[in-house]
Structure formats: C-alpha cells, structure tokens
XYZ file of C-alpha atoms in Angstrom:
198
model
C 113.521 166.931 206.081
C 113.271 168.797 202.529
C 114.547 171.984 204.323
C 118.119 172.705 203.625
C 118.421 174.742 206.541
C 120.286 172.650 209.061
C 119.554 174.977 211.809
C 115.562 174.812 211.041
C 115.721 171.015 210.346
C 117.342 170.449 213.806
C 114.959 172.815 215.676
C 112.007 170.688 213.708
C 113.557 167.516 215.019
C 113.790 168.693 218.584
C 110.322 169.775 218.520
C 109.226 166.121 217.307
C 111.397 164.444 220.099
C 109.775 166.731 222.630
C 106.271 166.001 221.395
C 107.272 162.233 221.472
C 108.695 162.284 225.086
C 105.588 163.885 226.078
C 103.367 161.396 224.407
C 105.177 158.928 225.978
C 104.935 160.433 229.362
C 101.058 160.762 228.854
C 100.646 157.206 227.779
C 102.785 156.257 230.856
C 100.455 158.011 233.070
C 97.463 156.533 231.327
C 98.789 153.172 231.884
C 99.365 153.721 235.461
C 95.722 154.409 236.024
C 95.097 150.832 234.626
C 98.029 149.300 236.912
C 96.668 151.160 239.679
C 93.083 150.079 239.643
C 93.790 147.704 242.502
C 92.204 148.207 245.907
C 95.278 147.626 248.355
C 96.642 150.797 250.040
C 100.178 151.407 249.851
C 102.713 154.018 250.902
C 102.439 156.298 248.099
C 104.279 159.697 246.809
C 101.471 162.084 246.530
C 103.574 164.866 244.891
C 104.179 161.871 242.074
C 100.480 161.632 241.643
C 100.008 165.433 241.571
C 102.619 165.703 238.888
C 101.216 162.783 236.797
C 97.759 164.211 236.719
C 99.152 167.600 235.808
C 100.871 166.014 232.817
C 97.744 164.370 231.736
C 95.524 167.525 232.156
C 98.130 170.283 230.974
C 96.920 170.549 227.441
C 93.416 171.076 228.496
C 94.442 173.557 231.147
C 96.507 175.392 228.798
C 93.764 175.653 226.030
C 91.525 176.922 228.751
C 93.920 179.513 230.053
C 94.348 178.164 233.357
C 97.462 179.064 235.348
C 98.678 176.212 237.570
C 100.879 176.672 240.511
C 102.258 174.052 242.923
C 103.262 174.274 246.303
C 105.085 171.323 247.919
C 106.255 170.800 251.572
C 108.760 168.056 250.639
C 107.406 164.827 249.332
C 105.185 163.320 252.120
C 103.773 159.828 251.496
C 100.314 158.431 252.386
C 98.697 155.237 252.907
C 96.066 155.218 249.965
C 95.329 153.467 246.876
C 97.217 155.409 244.049
C 94.747 154.799 241.194
C 91.849 156.178 243.306
C 93.746 159.323 244.186
C 94.890 160.064 240.870
C 91.154 159.612 239.546
C 89.817 162.157 242.338
C 92.711 164.683 241.608
C 91.547 164.265 237.962
C 88.158 165.169 238.678
C 89.123 168.213 241.042
C 91.230 169.646 238.299
C 88.549 169.327 235.670
C 85.778 170.758 238.147
C 88.141 173.749 238.548
C 88.545 174.113 234.979
C 85.002 174.076 234.245
C 84.638 176.816 237.126
C 86.701 178.847 235.364
C 85.325 179.316 231.800
C 87.114 182.514 231.205
C 90.403 181.220 232.628
C 91.809 181.655 236.025
C 94.327 180.226 238.636
C 94.632 176.770 240.009
C 96.530 176.044 243.135
C 97.419 172.502 244.360
C 99.384 172.777 247.494
C 100.558 169.797 249.665
C 101.674 169.941 253.161
C 102.008 167.899 256.523
C 99.296 168.738 259.278
C 101.685 167.834 262.260
C 98.988 168.153 265.035
C 96.835 165.184 263.482
C 99.831 163.527 261.394
C 97.943 163.872 258.232
C 98.831 164.903 254.423
C 96.808 167.792 253.741
C 96.208 168.090 249.925
C 94.640 171.473 248.727
C 93.149 172.371 245.486
C 92.019 175.689 244.992
C 90.561 177.626 241.820
C 89.496 181.092 241.180
C 85.993 180.314 239.590
C 82.919 181.048 239.948
C 82.166 179.492 243.341
C 79.320 177.519 244.891
C 76.182 179.116 246.407
C 75.627 178.270 250.059
C 72.402 176.381 249.728
C 74.054 174.118 247.368
C 77.504 173.786 249.314
C 75.573 172.049 252.158
C 74.609 168.922 249.697
C 77.976 169.002 247.595
C 79.165 165.739 248.712
C 75.694 164.096 248.252
C 75.432 161.277 245.654
C 73.954 162.506 242.481
C 73.763 166.175 243.611
C 75.388 168.447 240.958
C 75.463 172.416 240.627
C 76.191 171.803 236.677
C 73.467 172.210 234.017
C 71.267 168.918 233.120
C 73.593 166.556 231.106
C 76.737 168.302 232.159
C 77.463 166.266 235.196
C 76.419 163.148 237.118
C 76.664 164.383 240.631
C 78.881 161.319 241.409
C 82.333 163.048 241.211
C 82.528 164.947 244.723
C 80.528 162.020 246.307
C 83.435 159.992 245.029
C 86.307 162.284 246.108
C 84.791 162.124 249.881
C 84.102 158.582 249.810
C 87.866 157.832 248.634
C 89.154 160.298 251.579
C 87.051 158.409 254.042
C 88.092 154.852 252.904
C 91.691 156.060 252.920
C 91.341 157.039 256.882
C 91.138 160.372 256.061
C 88.261 163.112 255.264
C 87.548 166.006 252.795
C 86.148 169.439 253.305
C 85.092 172.301 250.731
C 85.084 175.831 251.078
C 83.364 178.098 248.401
C 81.834 181.476 247.783
C 80.060 182.786 244.743
C 82.667 184.732 242.649
C 85.454 183.980 245.071
C 86.334 180.502 243.885
C 86.035 176.987 245.554
C 88.921 175.243 247.834
C 88.752 171.483 248.545
C 91.070 169.913 251.197
C 91.790 166.359 251.590
C 93.378 164.598 254.495
C 94.991 161.290 254.428
C 96.812 159.394 256.919
C 100.819 160.211 256.475
C 102.948 157.225 256.042
C 105.775 157.107 258.469
C 109.103 155.773 256.611
C 109.306 152.818 259.021
C 105.662 152.022 259.340
C 104.214 149.086 257.967
C 100.584 149.157 256.385
C 98.332 146.396 258.358
C 96.599 144.246 255.751
C 93.399 144.440 257.502
C-alpha cells in the first residue's frame, strides 16, 4: 500500500486476490470432506472429485516437482460415496508423490469401459515402482512397502475396500524403476437411473 507505483500496487493486489480465491477453494474442498462423510451412495461427478483433490494437493505436488496430467473422456458419473472417493484419491496422489522423491509425472485418466459399463479411473506415476514379491500383498491390510514409521499399510487396503463396496474393483500394475498404475472401476450412473436404497 505504501508503494506509489500504481501498476505495482495493482499487481500486488491481484496476487492477494488470487491467493484469497485459492484459499477459499481449498477451504471449500476441506469442508466437502466433512459434508460427504455419509455412507449413502449417490450419482457423483468423478471429474469434479479429481479436480477438488488436485486443488488440495497442488502446492505439495508443485513443491516436489511433480507434473500433473489429466485426461477426461467427458464427465461420467458413478454411484459412489463422494467423500470416500476423495479420500482414496488423496491417498493415491500422496503415494505417487512419495514414490517420486526426485520429481516425475502423475497421470490421472478417466474413461468409460463400455464393455462392462464401468467408470475407469486410472492413476499412474513414474516413480520407483514395487517389487513383484511385495506387489502380491499390496492390498493386504497393514502391509506396507514404506520404511518403519512411514506408513500404516491401510491406504491401499482402504482403496480396494472402497472400490469393492461401491460395486467395483481395483487393480495395480507396477515394476521396479518403471512406475505404478492403479486402476479403479466404479459402476456408471446412467442419467435416468435411480439408486436402489438397499
């Protein structure tokens, strides 16, 4: 405010406004986690959830030199509990970032598997990968590939559990030094369909 250069003051205020808007979006996303903690499935815009998670994790990914790429085939909806999907997406993004300590690329891709009428959500990193002997147990509760004290072993187990509870499944492909791909499948919600409350 003390700067007499109007152009510089305008730039400074614009930066403040952008920072405030970003903070508001992050706060909105965090409140969304709390609001969506119910267990009722609903027709959900998966692209919207991905975008919320990327806003929440944007600063952390940028600081660790992670380049993010997204590919969406339209805006498919799925019958899921939104808060659960956000939680497992955050888990997968953090896992990917931890697997790329020197930076790398994170791809999140969303498509419609027409053969099975499922929504295919793919999360792929270019990180260190997972050894075959550990990959076989990756969805087991309390199993972790991280150092002692660095992980609980519940993250990927939760990812698999949420996918199954949603009527879908999860699979993982990984090779040491070649990165990891996690694919989640959820039942597509047709626009005219109604969710069976049972």
